[in-house]
Amino acid sequence: MTQTRALTGAPGGEAATAAGGGRRSWIVLAISAIVVAGSTAGMFLPLVPEAIGVLACVLMIGLIFLRVPVAIAMIIPALAGMYALRGPLVVRSTLTTLPYQQVANWTLSVVPMFILMGLLLWKAGLTQGLYAAGRQWLGWLPGGLAVGTNLAGAGLASVSGSSVGTTYALARIGVPEMLKAGYDKRLAIGSVIVAGLPGQLIPPSIMLVIYAGIAEVPVGPQLLAGIGPGILVAVLFTVMIVIFARRWAVAAPGRAEEHPEADWRGRFASLLRVWPVPLLIALIVAGMFSGVFTATEAGAVAALFSVGITLLWKRGDRPWRAIADAATATVSSVGAIFLMLVGVEALSRMFTMTGISTGFAELVDGLNLGRVQFLLLMTLIYIVLGTFMEPLPMMVLTVPILMPTLEALDISLLWYGVFAVFMGELAVVSPPVGILAFIIHGICKDPEVNQGRHISMNDVFNALWWFMPMAIVVTVVLIFFPEIATFIPDLTSGE
């Protein structure tokens, strides 16, 4: 599982390749190149500032389709827009001061700490053991393997920060096991694809930490805001899987291999292999909730704890090599993420110069959109963006533009962070063009995964349609009951 690629890579590549093959990909690249050239030239025509801002957005999307790393795809249109609007001196000033100002932020030190924690747990083999533990303890439930996959995915995504990485891991482990047990292939595939949704909301969520940096809200309260919605998503998906399994027995017939005789020794042995993961999550949440330590200190504690666990779990198997590899990967990931944050700030400054952010707020006000109507509009926009972007690029593109609108509609920035992360994750799995659908279809072509059963793209989309109603329910609940996200931060602040 490569966090750098999952968090910061150019997201359109897998989807485009899987969707249309080599020839279609070349057509997309050719069109994207034309769009990039045209939008770049257009920015230097005598246009109103708002038009330059729109062309900058088009340029960024075109660069993403050309598979340019997302950070660079944001920096290029930002600097081009500044040059077109204010000239070379502003560009030089921005390049001189912005990078240091943006990343020399004490609260952002939590990012490398949480990434190091996730990589160390992965290197120690703990995250892989979550699936086995889920099967041991939940196999007795109707659809127990799918339930175990769902909850294991929540844990994996929480500590890894990558839905793509979670999908890769669970698809290769979970799908074959469920197919062997006689599960309907749609339930097996669907439970894997949606498994990462709750994990991106449960601390320590890298996505929420990055959102806090973009929106300039405290990291601790932002992480706590994800707990209620994360638990809600995991519970509702679990209930839905159990209902499917009971109502349509053909979906999860419950063969003997799924329901072995109760072996408490095996169950507790599975917990002994993974106990640091739930303990670490509980330690982070309890420490921040009680005020014992801040989010930044929580990250340091988590990283130190993970180093100790890696030394213990990998003793006799070159533990220091595992720690060194995790540290190297952390540096690479953090460099990419911080470069992306620089791109976000540069893009935000350029949008301020063009007036596009305030213009969007005025447009929403002119259309008399209330809070609910605006959020429904954003739901649609995120789903469209999910056709070619991963959640992080979606968030960093939209949040800087939306800040004035959120303030005008009195929408809590903490709540919107949860909403944006959830919608970003939902968008990349939504039919008919969510990019995770194409990724899992590619994985399921492997005979070791599909167990000799043909799994078509249509099967993947049908699997997703099984889970979409519950995802819509979660979205509606979040919109109409924002307290689900805000009540824990309010408790800690004494409000």
Short mmCIF file of C-alpha atoms in Angstrom, two decimals:
data_model
loop_
_atom_site.label_atom_id
_atom_site.label_comp_id
_atom_site.label_asym_id
_atom_site.label_seq_id
_atom_site.Cartn_x
_atom_site.Cartn_y
_atom_site.Cartn_z
CA MET A 1 0.00 0.00 0.00
CA THR A 2 1.62 3.20 -1.17
CA GLN A 3 0.28 6.24 0.59
CA THR A 4 2.08 8.75 -1.57
CA ARG A 5 0.44 7.46 -4.70
CA ALA A 6 -2.94 7.03 -3.10
CA LEU A 7 -3.01 10.47 -1.57
CA THR A 8 -1.30 12.59 -4.15
CA GLY A 9 -1.02 10.80 -7.46
CA ALA A 10 -2.80 11.84 -10.62
CA PRO A 11 -6.13 10.14 -10.09
CA GLY A 12 -7.49 9.78 -13.56
CA GLY A 13 -5.08 7.13 -14.78
CA GLU A 14 -6.55 3.90 -13.43
CA ALA A 15 -10.11 4.81 -14.31
CA ALA A 16 -9.31 5.91 -17.80
CA THR A 17 -7.23 2.84 -18.56
CA ALA A 18 -9.71 0.40 -17.11
CA ALA A 19 -12.68 2.14 -18.69
CA GLY A 20 -11.61 2.31 -22.25
CA GLY A 21 -8.32 0.60 -22.93
CA GLY A 22 -5.22 2.00 -24.58
CA ARG A 23 -6.81 3.71 -27.57
CA ARG A 24 -9.44 5.49 -25.54
CA SER A 25 -6.81 6.63 -23.05
CA TRP A 26 -4.78 8.22 -25.85
CA ILE A 27 -7.89 10.06 -27.05
CA VAL A 28 -8.49 11.39 -23.52
CA LEU A 29 -4.86 12.49 -23.27
CA ALA A 30 -5.01 14.24 -26.65
CA ILE A 31 -8.20 16.11 -25.73
CA SER A 32 -6.70 17.02 -22.36
CA ALA A 33 -3.58 18.42 -24.04
CA ILE A 34 -5.75 20.59 -26.29
CA VAL A 35 -7.74 21.81 -23.27
CA VAL A 36 -4.53 22.63 -21.38
CA ALA A 37 -3.07 24.56 -24.31
CA GLY A 38 -6.32 26.43 -24.99
CA SER A 39 -7.01 27.38 -21.37
CA THR A 40 -3.41 28.51 -20.85
CA ALA A 41 -3.53 30.75 -23.91
CA GLY A 42 -6.95 32.05 -22.94
CA MET A 43 -5.75 33.20 -19.53
CA PHE A 44 -3.50 35.80 -21.17
CA LEU A 45 -6.26 37.32 -23.29
CA PRO A 46 -7.91 40.58 -22.15
CA LEU A 47 -10.58 38.89 -20.02
CA VAL A 48 -12.39 39.81 -16.81
CA PRO A 49 -10.74 38.33 -13.68
CA GLU A 50 -13.60 35.88 -13.09
CA ALA A 51 -13.07 34.35 -16.54
CA ILE A 52 -9.37 33.88 -15.78
CA GLY A 53 -10.35 32.06 -12.58
CA VAL A 54 -12.65 29.72 -14.51
CA LEU A 55 -9.92 29.04 -17.09
CA ALA A 56 -7.51 28.26 -14.25
CA CYS A 57 -9.94 25.60 -13.00
CA VAL A 58 -10.21 24.16 -16.51
CA LEU A 59 -6.42 24.14 -16.81
CA MET A 60 -6.07 22.28 -13.53
CA ILE A 61 -8.59 19.62 -14.54
CA GLY A 62 -6.86 19.22 -17.90
CA LEU A 63 -3.50 18.73 -16.20
CA ILE A 64 -5.01 16.11 -13.90
CA PHE A 65 -6.32 14.23 -16.94
CA LEU A 66 -2.78 14.39 -18.33
CA ARG A 67 -1.75 12.58 -15.13
CA VAL A 68 0.30 15.46 -13.82
CA PRO A 69 0.69 15.13 -10.01
CA VAL A 70 -2.15 16.99 -8.32
CA ALA A 71 0.11 19.43 -6.45
CA ILE A 72 1.79 20.54 -9.68
CA ALA A 73 -1.60 20.63 -11.40
CA MET A 74 -2.70 23.23 -8.83
CA ILE A 75 0.49 25.29 -8.72
CA ILE A 76 0.75 25.79 -12.51
CA PRO A 77 -2.71 27.39 -13.00
CA ALA A 78 -2.31 29.38 -9.77
CA LEU A 79 0.95 30.96 -10.92
CA ALA A 80 -0.31 31.42 -14.48
CA GLY A 81 -3.41 33.19 -13.16
CA MET A 82 -1.35 35.44 -10.89
CA TYR A 83 0.95 36.32 -13.77
CA ALA A 84 -2.00 37.15 -16.03
CA LEU A 85 -3.70 39.25 -13.34
CA ARG A 86 -0.84 40.99 -11.52
CA GLY A 87 2.37 40.35 -13.44
CA PRO A 88 5.69 38.62 -12.68
CA LEU A 89 6.48 40.45 -9.43
CA VAL A 90 3.50 38.86 -7.66
CA VAL A 91 4.53 35.43 -8.92
CA ARG A 92 8.09 35.92 -7.66
CA SER A 93 6.86 37.17 -4.29
CA THR A 94 4.54 34.17 -3.98
CA LEU A 95 7.27 31.68 -4.80
CA THR A 96 9.62 33.36 -2.33
CA THR A 97 7.34 33.43 0.71
CA LEU A 98 4.42 31.06 0.26
CA PRO A 99 6.05 27.61 0.57
CA TYR A 100 7.61 28.29 3.97
CA GLN A 101 4.63 30.24 5.32
CA GLN A 102 2.21 27.48 4.39
CA VAL A 103 4.02 24.47 5.82
CA ALA A 104 5.89 26.05 8.77
CA ASN A 105 2.80 25.41 10.87
CA TRP A 106 3.12 23.56 14.15
CA THR A 107 -0.31 21.95 13.86
CA LEU A 108 0.67 20.30 10.55
CA SER A 109 3.31 18.24 12.35
CA VAL A 110 0.50 15.80 13.12
CA VAL A 111 0.46 14.80 9.44
CA PRO A 112 3.85 13.02 9.36
CA MET A 113 3.16 11.50 12.77
CA PHE A 114 -0.11 9.86 11.71
CA ILE A 115 1.31 8.75 8.36
CA LEU A 116 4.32 7.20 10.10
CA MET A 117 1.95 5.45 12.50
CA GLY A 118 -0.08 3.93 9.66
CA LEU A 119 2.99 2.78 7.74
CA LEU A 120 4.57 1.23 10.84
CA LEU A 121 1.40 -0.70 11.64
CA TRP A 122 1.31 -1.91 8.04
CA LYS A 123 4.99 -2.94 8.11
CA ALA A 124 4.39 -4.79 11.37
CA GLY A 125 1.59 -6.78 9.73
CA LEU A 126 -1.09 -5.55 12.12
CA THR A 127 -3.43 -4.05 9.56
CA GLN A 128 -3.52 -7.29 7.56
CA GLY A 129 -4.59 -9.14 10.72
CA LEU A 130 -7.70 -6.99 11.13
CA TYR A 131 -9.56 -9.00 8.50
CA ALA A 132 -8.75 -12.32 10.18
CA ALA A 133 -9.90 -10.96 13.54
CA GLY A 134 -13.13 -9.68 12.01
CA ARG A 135 -13.84 -13.10 10.50
CA GLN A 136 -13.15 -14.90 13.78
CA TRP A 137 -15.47 -12.69 15.82
CA LEU A 138 -18.23 -11.89 13.33
CA GLY A 139 -18.42 -15.06 11.25
CA TRP A 140 -21.49 -16.24 13.20
CA LEU A 141 -23.59 -13.30 11.95
CA PRO A 142 -25.64 -13.59 8.75
CA GLY A 143 -23.23 -12.23 6.16
CA GLY A 144 -20.50 -12.37 8.80
CA LEU A 145 -17.61 -12.32 6.34
CA ALA A 146 -19.00 -9.20 4.66
CA VAL A 147 -19.58 -7.58 8.07
CA GLY A 148 -16.02 -8.42 9.09
CA THR A 149 -14.74 -6.96 5.83
CA ASN A 150 -16.70 -3.76 6.41
CA LEU A 151 -15.39 -3.23 9.94
CA ALA A 152 -11.85 -4.29 9.06
CA GLY A 153 -11.95 -1.78 6.21
CA ALA A 154 -12.92 0.95 8.66
CA GLY A 155 -9.86 0.15 10.76
CA LEU A 156 -7.56 -0.11 7.75
CA ALA A 157 -8.72 3.16 6.20
CA SER A 158 -8.52 4.94 9.55
CA VAL A 159 -4.84 4.15 10.08
CA SER A 160 -3.75 4.20 6.41
CA GLY A 161 -5.54 7.32 5.14
CA SER A 162 -6.13 5.69 1.75
CA SER A 163 -9.37 4.25 0.40
CA VAL A 164 -7.49 3.05 -2.67
CA GLY A 165 -4.96 1.17 -0.53
CA THR A 166 -7.76 -0.27 1.62
CA THR A 167 -9.62 -1.46 -1.47
CA TYR A 168 -6.50 -3.13 -2.89
CA ALA A 169 -5.80 -4.93 0.39
CA LEU A 170 -9.35 -6.08 1.13
CA ALA A 171 -10.17 -7.05 -2.45
CA ARG A 172 -7.28 -9.51 -2.56
CA ILE A 173 -8.07 -10.93 0.88
CA GLY A 174 -11.83 -10.58 1.31
CA VAL A 175 -13.36 -11.21 -2.11
CA PRO A 176 -11.83 -14.70 -2.57
CA GLU A 177 -12.85 -15.72 0.96
CA MET A 178 -16.45 -14.63 0.45
CA LEU A 179 -16.70 -16.27 -2.96
CA LYS A 180 -15.35 -19.52 -1.50
CA ALA A 181 -18.05 -19.33 1.18
CA GLY A 182 -20.73 -19.06 -1.51
CA TYR A 183 -21.49 -15.36 -1.26
CA ASP A 184 -23.22 -13.57 -4.08
CA LYS A 185 -20.42 -11.83 -5.96
CA ARG A 186 -22.25 -8.50 -5.75
CA LEU A 187 -22.34 -8.59 -1.95
CA ALA A 188 -18.68 -9.61 -1.82
CA ILE A 189 -17.61 -6.78 -4.13
CA GLY A 190 -19.90 -4.14 -2.61
CA SER A 191 -18.81 -4.79 0.97
CA VAL A 192 -15.17 -4.30 -0.08
CA ILE A 193 -15.73 -1.09 -2.06
CA VAL A 194 -17.65 0.72 0.71
CA ALA A 195 -15.43 -0.61 3.52
CA GLY A 196 -13.19 2.46 3.49
CA LEU A 197 -16.01 5.01 3.86
CA PRO A 198 -16.28 5.04 7.68
CA GLY A 199 -12.52 4.76 8.21
CA GLN A 200 -11.83 8.13 6.57
CA LEU A 201 -13.94 9.78 9.28
CA ILE A 202 -12.62 7.95 12.35
CA PRO A 203 -9.45 9.35 14.01
CA PRO A 204 -6.65 9.41 13.08
CA SER A 205 -8.02 10.50 9.70
CA ILE A 206 -5.36 12.07 7.46
CA MET A 207 -8.11 13.50 5.26
CA LEU A 208 -9.66 15.41 8.16
CA VAL A 209 -6.23 16.66 9.26
CA ILE A 210 -5.53 18.00 5.77
CA TYR A 211 -8.99 19.60 5.62
CA ALA A 212 -8.26 21.31 8.95
CA GLY A 213 -5.12 22.78 7.41
CA ILE A 214 -6.99 24.02 4.35
CA ALA A 215 -9.95 25.48 6.26
CA GLU A 216 -7.73 26.73 9.11
CA VAL A 217 -9.76 25.05 11.85
CA PRO A 218 -8.28 23.31 14.94
CA VAL A 219 -7.12 19.78 14.16
CA GLY A 220 -8.30 18.21 17.44
CA PRO A 221 -11.97 19.28 17.20
CA GLN A 222 -11.98 18.39 13.49
CA LEU A 223 -10.84 14.84 14.24
CA LEU A 224 -13.40 14.50 17.03
CA ALA A 225 -16.13 15.69 14.64
CA GLY A 226 -15.61 12.58 12.53
CA ILE A 227 -16.26 10.06 15.31
CA GLY A 228 -20.08 10.18 15.36
CA PRO A 229 -20.55 10.06 11.57
CA GLY A 230 -17.84 7.38 11.20
CA ILE A 231 -19.54 5.09 13.71
CA LEU A 232 -22.93 5.82 12.12
CA VAL A 233 -21.70 4.82 8.65
CA ALA A 234 -20.07 1.61 9.92
CA VAL A 235 -23.16 0.58 11.91
CA LEU A 236 -25.65 1.32 9.11
CA PHE A 237 -23.62 -0.61 6.53
CA THR A 238 -23.30 -3.51 8.97
CA VAL A 239 -27.06 -3.57 9.59
CA MET A 240 -27.72 -3.43 5.87
CA ILE A 241 -25.41 -6.38 5.18
CA VAL A 242 -27.10 -8.45 7.88
CA ILE A 243 -30.54 -7.59 6.48
CA PHE A 244 -29.43 -8.55 2.97
CA ALA A 245 -28.07 -11.85 4.25
CA ARG A 246 -31.25 -12.69 6.20
CA ARG A 247 -33.72 -11.48 3.58
CA TRP A 248 -31.97 -12.96 0.56
CA ALA A 249 -30.17 -16.05 1.82
CA VAL A 250 -28.70 -16.64 -1.62
CA ALA A 251 -26.54 -13.56 -1.10
CA ALA A 252 -24.71 -15.11 1.88
CA PRO A 253 -25.75 -18.73 2.35
CA GLY A 254 -23.66 -19.34 5.43
CA ARG A 255 -21.79 -22.49 4.53
CA ALA A 256 -19.93 -24.47 7.14
CA GLU A 257 -16.60 -22.86 6.35
CA GLU A 258 -18.07 -19.46 7.19
CA HIS A 259 -19.47 -20.61 10.54
CA PRO A 260 -16.91 -22.86 12.20
CA GLU A 261 -17.57 -24.16 15.66
CA ALA A 262 -17.03 -21.45 18.24
CA ASP A 263 -13.32 -21.49 18.97
CA TRP A 264 -12.69 -18.94 21.67
CA ARG A 265 -9.01 -19.72 21.70
CA GLY A 266 -8.79 -18.78 18.01
CA ARG A 267 -10.83 -15.65 18.57
CA PHE A 268 -8.67 -14.37 21.39
CA ALA A 269 -5.55 -15.36 19.48
CA SER A 270 -6.73 -13.17 16.58
CA LEU A 271 -7.14 -10.26 19.00
CA LEU A 272 -3.64 -10.77 20.34
CA ARG A 273 -2.33 -10.21 16.83
CA VAL A 274 -4.12 -6.88 16.30
CA TRP A 275 -4.88 -5.40 19.73
CA PRO A 276 -2.57 -2.38 19.25
CA VAL A 277 -4.76 -1.00 16.43
CA PRO A 278 -8.02 -0.47 18.39
CA LEU A 279 -6.00 0.48 21.47
CA LEU A 280 -4.14 3.13 19.50
CA ILE A 281 -7.34 4.61 18.07
CA ALA A 282 -8.94 4.62 21.54
CA LEU A 283 -5.81 6.25 23.01
CA ILE A 284 -5.88 9.04 20.42
CA VAL A 285 -9.60 9.72 20.83
CA ALA A 286 -9.62 9.49 24.63
CA GLY A 287 -6.52 11.66 24.96
CA MET A 288 -7.93 14.45 22.79
CA PHE A 289 -11.43 14.20 24.28
CA SER A 290 -10.16 14.39 27.85
CA GLY A 291 -7.72 17.17 27.06
CA VAL A 292 -4.71 15.14 28.22
CA PHE A 293 -2.97 16.00 24.97
CA THR A 294 -3.60 18.02 21.83
CA ALA A 295 -3.97 16.57 18.35
CA THR A 296 -0.30 17.28 17.65
CA GLU A 297 0.77 15.53 20.84
CA ALA A 298 -1.61 12.67 20.00
CA GLY A 299 0.22 12.21 16.72
CA ALA A 300 3.58 12.07 18.49
CA VAL A 301 2.27 9.56 21.04
CA ALA A 302 0.77 7.42 18.27
CA ALA A 303 4.01 7.41 16.26
CA LEU A 304 6.13 6.54 19.31
CA PHE A 305 3.69 3.79 20.28
CA SER A 306 3.83 2.40 16.73
CA VAL A 307 7.63 2.32 16.78
CA GLY A 308 7.52 0.25 19.96
CA ILE A 309 4.91 -2.09 18.50
CA THR A 310 6.97 -2.56 15.34
CA LEU A 311 10.06 -3.43 17.37
CA LEU A 312 8.00 -5.96 19.34
CA TRP A 313 6.07 -7.49 16.45
CA LYS A 314 9.04 -7.65 14.06
CA ARG A 315 11.65 -8.81 16.59
CA GLY A 316 13.98 -11.22 14.88
CA ASP A 317 12.81 -10.03 11.46
CA ARG A 318 14.87 -6.86 10.89
CA PRO A 319 12.57 -4.41 12.75
CA TRP A 320 14.89 -1.46 12.19
CA ARG A 321 14.72 -2.07 8.45
CA ALA A 322 10.92 -1.89 8.65
CA ILE A 323 11.13 1.35 10.64
CA ALA A 324 13.61 2.85 8.17
CA ASP A 325 11.38 1.90 5.22
CA ALA A 326 8.35 3.43 6.95
CA ALA A 327 10.29 6.61 7.72
CA THR A 328 11.45 6.91 4.11
CA ALA A 329 7.91 6.43 2.81
CA THR A 330 6.66 8.98 5.36
CA VAL A 331 9.10 11.62 4.13
CA SER A 332 7.98 11.00 0.55
CA SER A 333 4.28 11.16 1.47
CA VAL A 334 4.63 14.25 3.65
CA GLY A 335 6.64 16.08 0.99
CA ALA A 336 3.92 15.37 -1.56
CA ILE A 337 1.13 16.41 0.82
CA PHE A 338 2.87 19.62 1.89
CA LEU A 339 3.54 20.50 -1.75
CA MET A 340 -0.18 20.00 -2.32
CA LEU A 341 -0.98 22.35 0.57
CA VAL A 342 1.29 24.95 -1.03
CA GLY A 343 -0.69 24.47 -4.24
CA VAL A 344 -3.97 24.87 -2.35
CA GLU A 345 -2.86 28.18 -0.84
CA ALA A 346 -1.52 29.46 -4.16
CA LEU A 347 -4.78 28.53 -5.86
CA SER A 348 -6.76 30.15 -3.06
CA ARG A 349 -4.80 33.43 -3.42
CA MET A 350 -5.34 33.41 -7.16
CA PHE A 351 -9.09 32.81 -6.67
CA THR A 352 -9.16 35.77 -4.27
CA MET A 353 -7.54 37.96 -6.94
CA THR A 354 -10.13 36.88 -9.51
CA GLY A 355 -13.08 37.27 -7.15
CA ILE A 356 -14.37 33.84 -8.11
CA SER A 357 -14.88 32.77 -4.47
CA THR A 358 -17.00 35.78 -3.56
CA GLY A 359 -18.69 35.54 -6.95
CA PHE A 360 -19.80 31.99 -6.19
CA ALA A 361 -21.13 33.12 -2.81
CA GLU A 362 -23.07 35.93 -4.50
CA LEU A 363 -24.43 33.46 -7.06
CA VAL A 364 -25.71 31.18 -4.31
CA ASP A 365 -27.26 34.18 -2.57
CA GLY A 366 -28.81 35.38 -5.83
CA LEU A 367 -30.38 31.97 -6.43
CA ASN A 368 -31.83 32.13 -2.92
CA LEU A 369 -30.31 28.78 -2.08
CA GLY A 370 -30.71 27.82 1.53
CA ARG A 371 -28.38 25.57 3.47
CA VAL A 372 -30.07 22.33 2.40
CA GLN A 373 -30.34 23.28 -1.28
CA PHE A 374 -26.69 24.35 -1.34
CA LEU A 375 -25.53 21.08 0.22
CA LEU A 376 -27.61 19.04 -2.22
CA LEU A 377 -25.94 21.00 -5.03
CA MET A 378 -22.52 20.23 -3.56
CA THR A 379 -23.46 16.56 -3.32
CA LEU A 380 -24.09 16.54 -7.07
CA ILE A 381 -20.86 18.45 -7.78
CA TYR A 382 -18.77 16.01 -5.70
CA ILE A 383 -20.29 13.02 -7.48
CA VAL A 384 -19.41 14.56 -10.85
CA LEU A 385 -15.85 15.33 -9.69
CA GLY A 386 -15.56 11.74 -8.46
CA THR A 387 -15.61 10.53 -12.05
CA PHE A 388 -11.98 11.58 -12.50
CA MET A 389 -10.62 12.71 -9.12
CA GLU A 390 -9.74 11.07 -5.84
CA PRO A 391 -11.20 12.56 -2.62
CA LEU A 392 -8.20 14.69 -1.66
CA PRO A 393 -7.96 16.65 -4.94
CA MET A 394 -11.74 17.16 -4.83
CA MET A 395 -11.48 18.64 -1.37
CA VAL A 396 -8.54 20.91 -2.07
CA LEU A 397 -10.20 22.21 -5.24
CA THR A 398 -13.59 23.02 -3.71
CA VAL A 399 -12.95 24.13 -0.13
CA PRO A 400 -10.97 27.34 -0.88
CA ILE A 401 -13.69 28.46 -3.31
CA LEU A 402 -16.50 27.64 -0.88
CA MET A 403 -15.21 29.36 2.27
CA PRO A 404 -17.15 32.63 1.77
CA THR A 405 -20.31 30.67 0.91
CA LEU A 406 -20.02 28.48 4.00
CA GLU A 407 -19.66 31.53 6.20
CA ALA A 408 -22.60 33.28 4.51
CA LEU A 409 -24.85 30.24 5.05
CA ASP A 410 -23.61 29.81 8.64
CA ILE A 411 -22.42 26.26 7.97
CA SER A 412 -20.02 24.95 10.60
CA LEU A 413 -16.56 24.47 9.12
CA LEU A 414 -16.05 21.44 11.37
CA TRP A 415 -19.26 19.89 10.07
CA TYR A 416 -18.42 20.69 6.47
CA GLY A 417 -15.08 18.93 6.85
CA VAL A 418 -16.90 15.71 7.71
CA PHE A 419 -19.37 16.26 4.87
CA ALA A 420 -16.64 17.00 2.32
CA VAL A 421 -14.58 13.94 3.26
CA PHE A 422 -17.61 11.64 3.22
CA MET A 423 -18.88 13.00 -0.09
CA GLY A 424 -15.42 12.73 -1.61
CA GLU A 425 -15.19 9.08 -0.57
CA LEU A 426 -18.75 8.40 -1.73
CA ALA A 427 -18.13 10.07 -5.09
CA VAL A 428 -15.27 7.76 -6.03
CA VAL A 429 -17.47 4.68 -5.56
CA SER A 430 -20.69 6.04 -7.08
CA PRO A 431 -21.96 4.44 -10.32
CA PRO A 432 -21.57 4.75 -13.18
CA VAL A 433 -18.04 6.17 -13.22
CA GLY A 434 -16.59 6.13 -9.69
CA ILE A 435 -12.90 5.35 -10.11
CA LEU A 436 -12.79 2.75 -7.31
CA ALA A 437 -15.28 0.68 -9.30
CA PHE A 438 -12.77 0.38 -12.13
CA ILE A 439 -9.94 -0.37 -9.72
CA ILE A 440 -11.74 -3.28 -8.05
CA HIS A 441 -12.89 -4.60 -11.43
CA GLY A 442 -9.25 -4.75 -12.49
CA ILE A 443 -8.33 -6.61 -9.28
CA CYS A 444 -11.19 -9.08 -9.75
CA LYS A 445 -9.84 -10.12 -13.15
CA ASP A 446 -7.16 -12.07 -11.28
CA PRO A 447 -8.23 -15.77 -11.18
CA GLU A 448 -6.95 -16.03 -7.60
CA VAL A 449 -9.41 -13.30 -6.64
CA ASN A 450 -12.49 -14.25 -8.69
CA GLN A 451 -12.13 -17.98 -7.95
CA GLY A 452 -13.01 -18.87 -11.52
CA ARG A 453 -16.21 -16.78 -11.58
CA HIS A 454 -16.67 -14.12 -14.23
CA ILE A 455 -16.99 -10.65 -12.68
CA SER A 456 -18.03 -8.01 -15.19
CA MET A 457 -18.11 -4.25 -14.88
CA ASN A 458 -21.89 -4.58 -14.73
CA ASP A 459 -21.54 -6.83 -11.66
CA VAL A 460 -19.44 -4.16 -9.95
CA PHE A 461 -22.01 -1.44 -10.67
CA ASN A 462 -24.86 -3.69 -9.51
CA ALA A 463 -22.94 -4.28 -6.28
CA LEU A 464 -22.63 -0.55 -5.75
CA TRP A 465 -26.33 0.01 -6.38
CA TRP A 466 -27.04 -2.35 -3.47
CA PHE A 467 -25.20 0.01 -1.11
CA MET A 468 -26.15 3.40 -2.56
CA PRO A 469 -29.53 3.74 -0.74
CA MET A 470 -27.82 3.50 2.65
CA ALA A 471 -25.16 5.99 1.57
CA ILE A 472 -27.94 8.40 0.57
CA VAL A 473 -29.57 7.88 3.98
CA VAL A 474 -26.28 8.79 5.69
CA THR A 475 -25.96 11.93 3.55
CA VAL A 476 -29.50 13.05 4.40
CA VAL A 477 -28.97 12.35 8.10
CA LEU A 478 -25.75 14.39 8.10
CA ILE A 479 -27.44 17.32 6.38
CA PHE A 480 -30.53 17.43 8.61
CA PHE A 481 -28.83 16.43 11.87
CA PRO A 482 -25.43 18.21 11.87
CA GLU A 483 -25.16 17.65 15.63
CA ILE A 484 -24.01 14.10 14.87
CA ALA A 485 -20.69 15.64 13.87
CA THR A 486 -20.54 18.66 16.15
CA PHE A 487 -21.71 17.35 19.52
CA ILE A 488 -18.37 15.80 20.57
CA PRO A 489 -16.30 18.91 19.68
CA ASP A 490 -18.92 21.00 21.49
CA LEU A 491 -18.56 18.81 24.59
CA THR A 492 -14.80 19.28 24.67
CA SER A 493 -15.10 23.03 24.20
CA GLY A 494 -17.69 23.33 26.95
CA GLU A 495 -20.38 24.77 24.65
#
